[in-house]
């Protein structure tokens, strides 16, 4: 069977691309292959990088400018497009069946249990803000057991429950640490879009390209004291935003708008 188009994210299943026949093949460069050094065998990582820089893809769609520059360096003649992440509009919508009230002084992290998640920083910040509650939604089992009482591991959360979970908090957390140089390629993590769409303030560590990508839509700190301060500032920032702020943000970054750009690129490739 021959497909019109095949779009592959950076993941191990991208190595199966040679088994797929398509008129147009696109690499959606949503991550830096070398950033998975803690999760994938070096042979797999090298193979992924070779594919990104090889002739097998008609275009590379990079989610950040640093990733676009990385792809151009791998394959200078190749066509590389900066096509950022987006956000689901439903994160903006309140759950009318189960109205959610924001818990005062509450912060949340939703994401993977990865090498670049700084649990130690979260614990330190929670101890500095004893009147706050901190919730971590992530699959897997945390390795650290002696957590402050106001920091809770909540386990996984499904996409259907994500809007109500986010909308019950005031601040979204991006407590990243450096892992094998990965942060220089990260501008706007998916959770950043989701936090803003759900009306949260954003507190992030100040690493790599994060400040360049998120700008003044987030507050920054990279040690316990400054990160705790960023959390408090992010709450104040969110409370100061207009009622239409999240709506305007979603309209500008909705996945539907991103999909239209992708379709336009595919039409050119398939012409």
Coordinates of C-alpha atoms in Angstrom, one line a residue:
X1 CA 0.0 0.0 0.0
X2 CA 1.2 3.5 -0.9
X3 CA 0.2 6.4 1.4
X4 CA 0.0 10.0 0.3
X5 CA 2.0 11.1 3.3
X6 CA 3.8 9.8 6.4
X7 CA 4.7 12.0 9.3
X8 CA 7.0 10.6 11.9
X9 CA 7.9 12.0 15.4
X10 CA 11.3 11.4 16.9
X11 CA 10.8 8.0 18.5
X12 CA 12.1 4.5 18.1
X13 CA 9.2 3.5 15.7
X14 CA 10.7 6.1 13.3
X15 CA 13.3 3.3 12.5
X16 CA 10.5 1.5 10.7
X17 CA 10.1 4.2 8.1
X18 CA 11.9 2.1 5.5
X19 CA 8.9 -0.3 5.6
X20 CA 6.4 2.4 4.7
X21 CA 5.8 3.6 1.2
X22 CA 4.5 7.1 0.9
X23 CA 4.6 9.9 -1.7
X24 CA 5.8 12.3 0.9
X25 CA 7.7 11.6 4.2
X26 CA 8.1 14.2 6.9
X27 CA 10.1 14.1 10.1
X28 CA 8.4 16.0 12.9
X29 CA 11.4 16.9 14.9
X30 CA 9.7 17.2 18.3
X31 CA 12.8 16.2 20.3
X32 CA 16.6 16.1 20.1
X33 CA 17.6 12.4 19.6
X34 CA 20.7 12.7 21.9
X35 CA 18.4 13.9 24.7
X36 CA 17.2 10.3 25.2
X37 CA 20.6 9.1 26.3
X38 CA 19.1 7.9 29.6
X39 CA 16.2 6.0 27.9
X40 CA 17.5 4.5 24.7
X41 CA 20.5 2.5 23.6
X42 CA 23.2 4.6 21.9
X43 CA 22.8 2.5 18.7
X44 CA 19.1 3.6 18.5
X45 CA 20.0 7.2 19.1
X46 CA 22.6 7.2 16.4
X47 CA 20.2 5.6 14.0
X48 CA 17.5 8.3 14.8
X49 CA 20.0 11.1 14.2
X50 CA 21.2 9.5 10.9
X51 CA 17.6 9.4 9.7
X52 CA 16.9 13.0 10.6
X53 CA 20.0 14.1 8.6
X54 CA 19.5 11.5 5.8
X55 CA 17.7 11.6 2.5
X56 CA 14.7 9.6 3.7
X57 CA 12.6 12.6 4.5
X58 CA 11.3 15.2 2.1
X59 CA 11.0 17.8 4.9
X60 CA 11.8 18.2 8.6
X61 CA 9.3 20.1 10.8
X62 CA 11.1 21.3 13.9
X63 CA 9.2 22.4 16.9
X64 CA 11.8 24.9 18.0
X65 CA 14.3 27.2 16.3
X66 CA 17.3 25.5 18.0
X67 CA 16.0 22.1 16.7
X68 CA 15.6 23.6 13.2
X69 CA 19.3 24.8 13.3
X70 CA 20.3 21.3 14.5
X71 CA 18.5 19.7 11.5
X72 CA 20.0 22.1 9.0
X73 CA 23.5 21.4 10.4
X74 CA 22.9 17.6 9.9
X75 CA 21.7 18.1 6.3
X76 CA 22.4 21.6 4.9
X77 CA 20.6 20.9 1.5
X78 CA 17.5 19.6 3.3
X79 CA 14.2 21.5 3.7
X80 CA 13.7 22.4 7.3
X81 CA 10.6 24.3 8.6
X82 CA 10.0 25.7 12.1
X83 CA 6.5 24.5 13.0
X84 CA 5.9 24.9 16.8
X85 CA 3.8 22.8 19.1
X86 CA 0.1 23.7 19.7
X87 CA -2.6 23.3 22.2
X88 CA -6.0 21.6 22.5
X89 CA -8.8 24.2 22.7
X90 CA -10.7 22.0 25.1
X91 CA -8.2 22.9 27.9
X92 CA -9.8 26.3 27.8
X93 CA -13.3 25.0 28.4
X94 CA -14.5 24.6 32.0
X95 CA -16.1 21.2 32.8
X96 CA -19.8 22.2 33.0
X97 CA -20.7 18.8 34.5
X98 CA -18.2 19.1 37.3
X99 CA -17.4 22.7 38.0
X100 CA -13.8 23.2 39.3
X101 CA -12.7 25.8 41.7
X102 CA -9.0 26.7 41.8
X103 CA -7.4 25.8 45.1
X104 CA -5.6 28.8 46.5
X105 CA -1.8 28.6 46.4
X106 CA -1.7 25.4 44.5
X107 CA 0.9 24.3 41.9
X108 CA 0.9 21.3 39.6
X109 CA 3.3 19.4 37.4
X110 CA 2.0 17.1 34.6
X111 CA 4.5 15.2 32.6
X112 CA 6.9 12.3 32.4
X113 CA 9.2 10.9 35.1
X114 CA 12.3 11.8 33.0
X115 CA 15.9 12.5 33.6
X116 CA 15.2 16.3 33.2
X117 CA 12.6 16.4 35.9
X118 CA 14.2 18.0 39.0
X119 CA 12.3 16.4 41.9
X120 CA 14.9 17.7 44.4
X121 CA 14.1 21.2 43.4
X122 CA 10.4 20.6 43.8
X123 CA 11.0 19.3 47.3
X124 CA 13.1 22.3 48.3
X125 CA 10.6 24.8 46.8
X126 CA 7.7 23.0 48.6
X127 CA 9.5 23.3 52.0
X128 CA 10.0 27.0 51.3
X129 CA 6.3 27.5 50.6
X130 CA 4.6 25.5 53.4
X131 CA 1.3 27.2 52.8
X132 CA 1.2 25.9 49.2
X133 CA 0.1 22.5 47.9
X134 CA 2.2 20.8 45.2
X135 CA 0.8 18.0 43.0
X136 CA 2.8 15.8 40.6
X137 CA 0.9 13.9 37.9
X138 CA 3.3 11.4 36.2
X139 CA 3.4 7.7 35.4
X140 CA 5.9 5.5 37.1
X141 CA 7.1 5.3 40.6
X142 CA 9.1 8.2 42.2
X143 CA 12.5 7.2 43.6
X144 CA 12.5 9.8 46.3
X145 CA 10.5 8.9 49.4
X146 CA 11.1 11.7 51.9
X147 CA 9.0 14.3 50.4
X148 CA 7.5 17.3 52.3
X149 CA 3.9 16.8 53.4
X150 CA 2.7 19.5 51.0
X151 CA 4.1 17.7 47.9
X152 CA 2.0 14.8 46.6
X153 CA 2.6 12.3 43.9
X154 CA -0.8 11.8 42.2
X155 CA 0.1 9.1 39.5
X156 CA -1.2 9.3 36.0
X157 CA -3.9 11.5 34.6
X158 CA -5.9 10.8 31.4
X159 CA -6.4 13.3 28.7
X160 CA -10.1 13.5 29.5
X161 CA -9.4 14.5 33.1
X162 CA -6.5 16.9 32.2
X163 CA -8.7 20.1 31.9
X164 CA -10.3 19.7 35.3
X165 CA -6.9 18.8 36.9
X166 CA -5.2 21.9 35.5
X167 CA -8.1 24.2 36.1
X168 CA -8.1 23.2 39.8
X169 CA -4.6 24.7 40.3
X170 CA -3.1 28.2 40.1
X171 CA 0.4 27.6 38.8
X172 CA 1.9 25.1 36.4
X173 CA 5.4 23.9 37.0
X174 CA 8.3 23.3 34.6
X175 CA 11.0 22.2 37.0
X176 CA 13.6 21.0 34.5
X177 CA 17.2 20.3 35.0
X178 CA 20.0 19.8 32.4
X179 CA 20.3 16.3 31.0
X180 CA 22.9 15.7 28.3
X181 CA 22.6 19.1 26.8
X182 CA 19.0 18.7 26.0
X183 CA 17.7 22.0 27.4
X184 CA 19.3 24.1 24.7
X185 CA 16.8 22.6 22.2
X186 CA 13.7 23.1 24.4
X187 CA 11.8 26.4 23.9
X188 CA 8.1 25.8 24.6
X189 CA 7.3 22.4 26.1
X190 CA 3.8 21.1 25.4
X191 CA 2.9 21.5 29.1
X192 CA 3.6 25.3 28.7
X193 CA 0.8 25.6 26.2
X194 CA -1.5 23.5 28.3
X195 CA -0.9 25.5 31.5
X196 CA -1.5 28.8 29.8
X197 CA -4.7 27.5 28.0
X198 CA -6.0 26.4 31.4
X199 CA -5.5 29.8 32.9
X200 CA -2.5 28.9 35.1
X201 CA 0.6 31.0 35.7
X202 CA 3.9 29.3 34.7
X203 CA 7.0 28.8 36.9
X204 CA 10.0 27.4 35.1
X205 CA 13.7 26.9 35.7
X206 CA 15.8 29.2 33.6
X207 CA 17.7 26.8 31.4
X208 CA 18.7 26.5 27.7
X209 CA 16.1 28.0 25.4
X210 CA 13.2 28.0 27.8
X211 CA 13.3 31.8 28.5
X212 CA 13.8 32.6 24.8
X213 CA 10.7 30.4 24.0
X214 CA 8.3 31.3 26.8
X215 CA 9.4 34.9 27.3
X216 CA 7.4 36.9 29.8
X217 CA 4.6 34.4 29.8
X218 CA 6.5 32.5 32.5
X219 CA 8.4 33.3 35.7
X220 CA 11.9 31.9 36.2
X221 CA 14.2 30.6 38.9
X222 CA 16.9 28.0 38.9
X223 CA 17.6 27.3 42.6
X224 CA 15.2 26.6 45.5
X225 CA 14.8 30.3 46.6
X226 CA 14.4 31.8 43.1
X227 CA 12.1 29.0 41.9
X228 CA 9.9 29.4 45.0
X229 CA 9.8 33.1 44.2
X230 CA 8.9 32.4 40.6
X231 CA 6.0 30.2 41.8
X232 CA 4.6 33.1 43.8
X233 CA 5.1 35.6 41.0
X234 CA 3.5 33.2 38.5
X235 CA 0.3 33.1 40.6
X236 CA 0.2 36.9 40.7
X237 CA 0.8 37.1 37.0
X238 CA -2.1 34.7 36.2
X239 CA -4.4 36.6 38.5
X240 CA -3.5 39.9 36.7
X241 CA -4.4 38.6 33.3
X242 CA -7.6 39.6 31.5
X243 CA -10.5 37.2 31.2
X244 CA -9.8 36.9 27.4
X245 CA -6.0 36.2 27.8
X246 CA -6.3 32.4 27.6
X247 CA -8.8 32.5 24.9
X248 CA -6.6 34.7 22.7
X249 CA -3.6 32.4 23.4
X250 CA -5.5 29.3 22.4
X251 CA -6.8 31.0 19.2
X252 CA -3.2 31.8 18.2
X253 CA -1.8 28.4 19.1
X254 CA -4.6 25.9 18.6
X255 CA -3.6 22.6 17.0
X256 CA -6.2 23.2 14.3
X257 CA -4.2 26.2 13.1
X258 CA -1.0 24.2 13.2
X259 CA -2.7 21.4 11.2
X260 CA -3.7 23.9 8.5
X261 CA 0.0 24.9 8.2
X262 CA 1.0 21.2 8.0
X263 CA -1.7 20.5 5.3
X264 CA -0.4 23.5 3.3
X265 CA 3.1 22.1 3.4
X266 CA 1.9 18.6 2.4
X267 CA 0.0 20.0 -0.6
X268 CA 3.2 21.5 -1.9
X269 CA 5.1 18.3 -1.4
X270 CA 2.3 16.3 -3.1
X271 CA 1.8 18.7 -6.0

